[in-house]
């Protein structure tokens, strides 16, 4: 029997059961369809779509990506086809796959988020919503939704009302003084799970030209460079809330996955690593199955208990 057939990698994220704890992260896996010829989508725990907005968005000027030591900067500017085109053009094709499609939702006002969810509520084939709250609230002078517990309550509360049919995940911004406070605000108004976390605002310049290496001047840092910082945020969030956490930041190896699970995540997402190897999420799920099989443990809970028992 193959390891994949012998072990049970399923994890429960609130009401949603995932085949395994590995999902591809928003913005790094398109609408899933672009990867379907390279990756067996049916072997992933799921994937999170590119951020979806009320109207289509053209995105930021080039260059949009640049490599940095142990990481990458991006300023894509949330380019997307808009939620209606997603429902009409992408979702019907995605329904052919047996994988959890998590729709990443963003906006610049509370009503934007609620409207995107309302459009998705009428469509089949979405497993859950993930709110990206690292966006500026234009009605509050451009302050990030995710930076203030009051604004988090407002936007998550409105999304909760709109999302009658499906689980609601909230993807936290890492740029906060006390992530526990923000996490509790989201949990308090009905979030089903938290994704921790988004990218870190950052910059790269060429000193010779004194120009930024990104068209948008600043961008978001991702990749292995951020893993220790985000790992701490997951740990802090775990202490603050009871709902499931999905860890996200710099996952490349099975060890990275286990590190996130060890500090309290129930699943992980994989972003930047897909740029080097688009099959990495599928390979991580296979690697995890092999690890469990070799350790003679057959479920995700058992492996966690085993590590805890071995290390007191
Ligand atoms: C090119 C690129 C585009 C991204 N676009 C989105 C997005 O549309 N919405 C979102 O919530 N996060 C977006 N992210 C953030 C990732 O989902 C993830 O939070 C971040 O990259 C950290 O994980 P990693 O270190 O595994 O890449 C994007 C990241 C990258 C690199």
Short mmCIF file of C-alpha atoms and ligand atoms in Angstrom, two decimals:
data_model
loop_
_atom_site.label_atom_id
_atom_site.label_comp_id
_atom_site.label_asym_id
_atom_site.label_seq_id
_atom_site.Cartn_x
_atom_site.Cartn_y
_atom_site.Cartn_z
CA UNK A 1 0.00 0.00 0.00
CA UNK A 2 1.31 3.48 -0.79
CA UNK A 3 1.87 5.92 2.09
CA UNK A 4 -0.83 8.21 0.66
CA UNK A 5 -3.37 5.39 0.78
CA UNK A 6 -2.38 4.18 4.24
CA UNK A 7 -2.55 7.42 6.17
CA UNK A 8 -5.34 9.87 6.84
CA UNK A 9 -4.17 13.43 6.34
CA UNK A 10 -7.61 15.02 6.64
CA UNK A 11 -7.96 18.06 8.86
CA UNK A 12 -11.05 19.84 10.07
CA UNK A 13 -11.18 23.63 9.71
CA UNK A 14 -14.43 24.41 11.50
CA UNK A 15 -17.20 22.84 9.43
CA UNK A 16 -14.91 22.29 6.44
CA UNK A 17 -12.99 19.05 6.04
CA UNK A 18 -9.83 19.23 3.94
CA UNK A 19 -8.14 16.22 2.31
CA UNK A 20 -4.83 17.31 3.79
CA UNK A 21 -3.41 20.38 5.56
CA UNK A 22 -1.66 21.89 2.50
CA UNK A 23 -3.31 24.69 0.52
CA UNK A 24 -1.82 26.91 -2.15
CA UNK A 25 -1.90 30.58 -1.09
CA UNK A 26 -3.76 33.50 -2.61
CA UNK A 27 -2.03 35.42 -5.40
CA UNK A 28 0.54 32.69 -6.02
CA UNK A 29 -1.71 30.09 -7.66
CA UNK A 30 -3.86 32.19 -10.01
CA UNK A 31 -7.41 30.86 -10.16
CA UNK A 32 -6.07 27.31 -9.85
CA UNK A 33 -6.81 26.60 -13.51
CA UNK A 34 -3.44 27.98 -14.64
CA UNK A 35 -1.76 25.23 -12.58
CA UNK A 36 -4.07 22.35 -13.48
CA UNK A 37 -1.75 21.03 -16.22
CA UNK A 38 1.21 20.95 -13.79
CA UNK A 39 -0.35 20.00 -10.49
CA UNK A 40 -2.99 17.41 -9.60
CA UNK A 41 -5.40 19.81 -7.90
CA UNK A 42 -7.28 16.84 -6.45
CA UNK A 43 -4.27 16.03 -4.27
CA UNK A 44 -4.16 19.39 -2.52
CA UNK A 45 -6.00 20.24 0.67
CA UNK A 46 -7.27 23.08 -1.49
CA UNK A 47 -6.18 26.40 -2.88
CA UNK A 48 -7.01 30.04 -2.31
CA UNK A 49 -7.86 32.13 -5.36
CA UNK A 50 -6.27 35.40 -6.34
CA UNK A 51 -7.97 38.24 -4.43
CA UNK A 52 -11.41 39.04 -5.89
CA UNK A 53 -12.89 42.53 -5.93
CA UNK A 54 -16.28 43.99 -6.90
CA UNK A 55 -14.90 45.32 -10.19
CA UNK A 56 -11.97 44.04 -12.31
CA UNK A 57 -8.61 45.63 -11.44
CA UNK A 58 -5.65 46.23 -13.76
CA UNK A 59 -3.05 46.12 -11.02
CA UNK A 60 0.28 47.87 -10.49
CA UNK A 61 2.96 49.04 -12.94
CA UNK A 62 5.93 46.73 -13.71
CA UNK A 63 8.23 45.55 -12.28
CA UNK A 64 5.91 43.71 -9.92
CA UNK A 65 8.29 41.17 -8.41
CA UNK A 66 11.88 41.23 -7.25
CA UNK A 67 14.03 38.70 -5.49
CA UNK A 68 15.55 39.53 -2.10
CA UNK A 69 17.77 37.42 0.19
CA UNK A 70 15.71 34.35 1.22
CA UNK A 71 12.57 35.94 -0.09
CA UNK A 72 10.76 38.04 -2.61
CA UNK A 73 8.99 41.38 -2.85
CA UNK A 74 5.75 41.76 -4.76
CA UNK A 75 3.54 44.66 -5.72
CA UNK A 76 0.95 43.14 -8.00
CA UNK A 77 -1.67 45.69 -7.02
CA UNK A 78 -4.37 43.03 -6.57
CA UNK A 79 -4.95 42.62 -10.30
CA UNK A 80 -7.97 40.39 -10.90
CA UNK A 81 -10.85 39.72 -13.27
CA UNK A 82 -13.49 40.88 -10.77
CA UNK A 83 -15.90 38.64 -8.88
CA UNK A 84 -18.55 38.42 -11.62
CA UNK A 85 -16.11 37.25 -14.29
CA UNK A 86 -14.70 34.77 -11.77
CA UNK A 87 -18.17 33.29 -11.25
CA UNK A 88 -18.96 33.12 -14.97
CA UNK A 89 -15.57 32.18 -16.47
CA UNK A 90 -13.53 30.36 -13.80
CA UNK A 91 -15.87 28.65 -11.34
CA UNK A 92 -17.65 26.42 -13.90
CA UNK A 93 -14.25 24.98 -14.92
CA UNK A 94 -13.13 24.59 -11.30
CA UNK A 95 -16.20 22.50 -10.48
CA UNK A 96 -14.60 19.64 -12.43
CA UNK A 97 -11.99 19.30 -9.64
CA UNK A 98 -12.43 17.66 -6.27
CA UNK A 99 -10.55 20.23 -4.23
CA UNK A 100 -11.52 22.99 -1.79
CA UNK A 101 -11.68 26.31 -3.65
CA UNK A 102 -11.33 29.13 -1.12
CA UNK A 103 -12.30 32.52 -2.54
CA UNK A 104 -10.04 35.35 -1.36
CA UNK A 105 -12.06 38.55 -1.03
CA UNK A 106 -10.91 42.15 -0.68
CA UNK A 107 -12.20 45.70 -0.95
CA UNK A 108 -11.62 49.31 0.00
CA UNK A 109 -14.86 49.79 1.97
CA UNK A 110 -16.90 47.46 4.18
CA UNK A 111 -19.67 47.30 1.54
CA UNK A 112 -17.17 46.10 -1.10
CA UNK A 113 -16.36 42.97 0.91
CA UNK A 114 -20.06 42.25 1.57
CA UNK A 115 -20.94 42.72 -2.11
CA UNK A 116 -18.21 40.35 -3.37
CA UNK A 117 -19.47 37.69 -0.95
CA UNK A 118 -23.09 38.26 -1.99
CA UNK A 119 -22.15 37.55 -5.61
CA UNK A 120 -20.26 34.39 -4.59
CA UNK A 121 -23.13 33.20 -2.38
CA UNK A 122 -25.29 32.71 -5.48
CA UNK A 123 -22.68 30.44 -7.11
CA UNK A 124 -21.76 26.80 -6.50
CA UNK A 125 -18.24 25.44 -6.16
CA UNK A 126 -16.75 27.64 -3.40
CA UNK A 127 -15.71 25.91 -0.16
CA UNK A 128 -15.04 28.98 2.01
CA UNK A 129 -14.24 32.68 1.92
CA UNK A 130 -10.95 34.21 3.00
CA UNK A 131 -11.06 37.95 3.74
CA UNK A 132 -7.87 39.85 3.00
CA UNK A 133 -8.05 42.67 5.55
CA UNK A 134 -4.61 44.13 4.72
CA UNK A 135 -6.28 46.67 2.42
CA UNK A 136 -6.68 50.41 3.05
CA UNK A 137 -10.12 51.58 4.19
CA UNK A 138 -10.63 54.62 1.97
CA UNK A 139 -13.42 55.90 4.22
CA UNK A 140 -11.03 55.94 7.19
CA UNK A 141 -8.19 57.87 5.58
CA UNK A 142 -6.56 54.78 4.09
CA UNK A 143 -5.81 53.03 7.37
CA UNK A 144 -5.59 49.24 6.93
CA UNK A 145 -8.73 47.37 8.02
CA UNK A 146 -6.57 44.79 9.71
CA UNK A 147 -4.70 47.27 11.90
CA UNK A 148 -7.60 48.26 14.14
CA UNK A 149 -9.86 45.92 16.19
CA UNK A 150 -12.91 48.17 15.62
CA UNK A 151 -12.49 48.14 11.85
CA UNK A 152 -11.88 44.37 11.93
CA UNK A 153 -15.19 43.90 13.78
CA UNK A 154 -16.99 46.06 11.24
CA UNK A 155 -15.64 44.38 8.11
CA UNK A 156 -15.73 40.80 9.43
CA UNK A 157 -19.19 41.36 10.94
CA UNK A 158 -20.55 42.61 7.60
CA UNK A 159 -18.91 39.73 5.74
CA UNK A 160 -20.34 37.27 8.27
CA UNK A 161 -23.88 38.54 7.58
CA UNK A 162 -23.33 38.23 3.83
CA UNK A 163 -21.72 34.76 4.10
CA UNK A 164 -24.73 32.78 5.26
CA UNK A 165 -23.85 29.66 3.25
CA UNK A 166 -20.17 29.18 3.87
CA UNK A 167 -17.27 29.30 6.35
CA UNK A 168 -15.51 32.63 6.72
CA UNK A 169 -11.75 32.76 7.18
CA UNK A 170 -9.98 36.02 7.97
CA UNK A 171 -6.43 36.58 6.77
CA UNK A 172 -4.67 38.80 9.27
CA UNK A 173 -2.16 41.52 8.57
CA UNK A 174 1.20 40.86 10.25
CA UNK A 175 1.86 44.58 10.75
CA UNK A 176 0.07 45.02 14.06
CA UNK A 177 1.17 45.73 17.61
CA UNK A 178 -0.92 42.99 19.23
CA UNK A 179 -2.16 40.27 16.87
CA UNK A 180 -4.11 38.62 19.71
CA UNK A 181 -6.36 41.68 19.97
CA UNK A 182 -7.07 41.62 16.23
CA UNK A 183 -7.63 37.86 16.23
CA UNK A 184 -10.14 38.12 19.09
CA UNK A 185 -12.01 40.89 17.27
CA UNK A 186 -12.42 38.61 14.23
CA UNK A 187 -13.40 35.61 16.36
CA UNK A 188 -15.86 37.74 18.32
CA UNK A 189 -17.96 38.56 15.25
CA UNK A 190 -18.05 35.03 13.89
CA UNK A 191 -14.87 34.23 11.91
CA UNK A 192 -14.59 30.45 11.49
CA UNK A 193 -10.78 30.40 11.05
CA UNK A 194 -7.82 32.76 10.79
CA UNK A 195 -5.07 32.76 8.18
CA UNK A 196 -1.83 34.08 9.69
CA UNK A 197 -0.47 36.05 7.92
CA UNK A 198 -0.09 38.30 4.87
CA UNK A 199 3.18 39.80 3.55
CA UNK A 200 5.30 42.42 5.36
CA UNK A 201 5.51 45.94 3.85
CA UNK A 202 9.06 46.31 2.54
CA UNK A 203 11.28 47.95 -0.06
CA UNK A 204 14.25 47.20 -2.32
CA UNK A 205 16.22 49.88 -4.16
CA UNK A 206 19.08 50.13 -6.61
CA UNK A 207 21.45 52.61 -4.99
CA UNK A 208 23.06 53.45 -8.34
CA UNK A 209 19.85 54.77 -9.87
CA UNK A 210 18.26 55.61 -6.51
CA UNK A 211 15.16 53.91 -7.87
CA UNK A 212 12.93 51.32 -6.31
CA UNK A 213 13.13 47.85 -7.80
CA UNK A 214 9.30 47.79 -7.90
CA UNK A 215 6.96 49.87 -10.04
CA UNK A 216 4.85 50.65 -6.97
CA UNK A 217 7.94 51.71 -4.97
CA UNK A 218 7.08 49.48 -1.99
CA UNK A 219 5.76 45.93 -1.83
CA UNK A 220 5.18 42.91 0.38
CA UNK A 221 7.95 40.63 1.60
CA UNK A 222 7.33 36.86 1.49
CA UNK A 223 9.29 33.60 1.47
CA UNK A 224 11.63 31.87 3.96
CA UNK A 225 12.84 35.26 5.29
CA UNK A 226 9.49 35.84 7.00
CA UNK A 227 8.92 32.36 8.44
CA UNK A 228 10.32 32.93 11.94
CA UNK A 229 8.40 36.19 12.29
CA UNK A 230 5.13 34.69 11.14
CA UNK A 231 5.67 31.56 13.24
CA UNK A 232 5.64 33.76 16.32
CA UNK A 233 2.44 35.44 15.14
CA UNK A 234 0.75 32.04 14.79
CA UNK A 235 1.88 31.17 18.31
CA UNK A 236 0.55 34.51 19.67
CA UNK A 237 -2.73 34.02 17.81
CA UNK A 238 -3.09 30.47 19.16
CA UNK A 239 -2.93 31.83 22.71
CA UNK A 240 -5.65 34.38 21.94
CA UNK A 241 -8.39 32.40 20.14
CA UNK A 242 -10.01 28.96 19.96
CA UNK A 243 -10.90 28.90 16.24
CA UNK A 244 -8.56 27.06 13.81
CA UNK A 245 -5.49 28.83 12.43
CA UNK A 246 -3.94 28.36 8.99
CA UNK A 247 -0.22 29.22 9.05
CA UNK A 248 1.26 31.01 6.06
CA UNK A 249 4.73 32.42 5.51
CA UNK A 250 7.85 30.85 4.04
CA UNK A 251 6.69 27.23 3.94
CA UNK A 252 9.01 25.22 1.66
CA UNK A 253 9.57 21.87 3.35
CA UNK A 254 7.69 19.26 5.41
CA UNK A 255 9.65 20.51 8.42
CA UNK A 256 8.21 24.00 7.88
CA UNK A 257 4.71 22.49 7.83
CA UNK A 258 5.36 20.65 11.11
CA UNK A 259 6.79 23.81 12.70
CA UNK A 260 3.53 25.63 12.00
CA UNK A 261 1.47 22.70 13.28
CA UNK A 262 3.66 22.58 16.41
CA UNK A 263 2.78 26.16 17.38
CA UNK A 264 -0.92 25.60 16.91
CA UNK A 265 -1.85 25.81 13.23
CA UNK A 266 -4.29 23.22 11.87
CA UNK A 267 -3.16 23.63 8.25
CA UNK A 268 -0.74 25.73 6.18
CA UNK A 269 -0.70 27.61 2.92
CA UNK A 270 2.20 27.74 0.49
CA UNK A 271 2.89 30.92 -1.49
CA UNK A 272 6.31 31.98 -2.75
CA UNK A 273 7.64 28.41 -2.89
CA UNK A 274 5.25 27.72 -5.81
CA UNK A 275 7.22 30.21 -7.94
CA UNK A 276 10.33 28.02 -7.77
CA UNK A 277 8.39 24.76 -8.06
CA UNK A 278 4.70 24.88 -8.98
CA UNK A 279 4.27 21.29 -7.74
CA UNK A 280 5.56 22.04 -4.26
CA UNK A 281 2.14 21.88 -2.51
CA UNK A 282 1.39 18.47 -3.98
CA UNK A 283 4.89 17.27 -3.04
CA UNK A 284 4.47 18.54 0.53
CA UNK A 285 1.23 16.55 0.88
CA UNK A 286 3.07 13.45 -0.42
CA UNK A 287 6.02 14.13 1.91
CA UNK A 288 3.70 14.46 4.88
CA UNK A 289 2.03 11.16 4.01
CA UNK A 290 5.45 9.45 3.82
CA UNK A 291 6.49 10.93 7.16
CA UNK A 292 3.36 9.69 8.91
CA UNK A 293 3.69 6.27 7.28
CA UNK A 294 7.33 5.90 8.36
CA UNK A 295 6.48 7.06 11.88
CA UNK A 296 3.70 4.42 11.93
CA UNK A 297 1.15 7.09 12.74
CA UNK A 298 -1.91 7.20 10.61
CA UNK A 299 -3.67 10.47 11.28
CA UNK A 300 -2.66 14.13 11.61
CA UNK A 301 -3.78 14.15 15.27
CA UNK A 302 -1.62 11.12 16.06
CA UNK A 303 1.52 12.72 14.63
CA UNK A 304 0.96 15.84 16.71
CA UNK A 305 0.36 13.76 19.85
CA UNK A 306 3.44 11.66 19.10
CA UNK A 307 5.73 14.68 18.79
CA UNK A 308 4.29 16.19 21.95
CA UNK A 309 4.72 12.93 23.88
CA UNK A 310 8.31 12.47 22.68
CA UNK A 311 9.26 16.00 23.66
CA UNK A 312 7.29 16.32 26.87
C1 LIG B 1 2.90 37.57 -6.10
C2 LIG B 1 2.05 37.51 -4.86
C3 LIG B 1 0.71 37.90 -4.93
C4 LIG B 1 -0.11 37.87 -3.79
N1 LIG B 1 -1.43 38.23 -3.87
C5 LIG B 1 -2.25 38.11 -2.77
C6 LIG B 1 -3.65 38.41 -2.86
O1 LIG B 1 -4.20 38.73 -3.93
N2 LIG B 1 -4.39 38.32 -1.72
C7 LIG B 1 -3.83 37.93 -0.52
O2 LIG B 1 -4.55 37.83 0.49
N3 LIG B 1 -2.51 37.62 -0.42
C8 LIG B 1 -1.71 37.71 -1.51
N4 LIG B 1 -0.37 37.38 -1.41
C9 LIG B 1 0.18 36.96 -0.11
C10 LIG B 1 0.33 35.44 -0.01
O3 LIG B 1 -0.92 34.79 -0.10
C11 LIG B 1 1.01 35.05 1.33
O4 LIG B 1 0.26 35.59 2.39
C12 LIG B 1 2.45 35.56 1.43
O5 LIG B 1 3.12 35.47 0.19
C13 LIG B 1 3.25 34.81 2.51
O6 LIG B 1 3.42 33.45 2.21
P1 LIG B 1 4.75 32.83 1.49
O7 LIG B 1 5.92 33.30 2.30
O8 LIG B 1 4.53 31.36 1.49
O9 LIG B 1 4.76 33.42 0.13
C14 LIG B 1 0.44 37.43 -2.55
C15 LIG B 1 1.81 37.04 -2.50
C16 LIG B 1 2.60 37.06 -3.62
C17 LIG B 1 4.03 36.61 -3.51
#
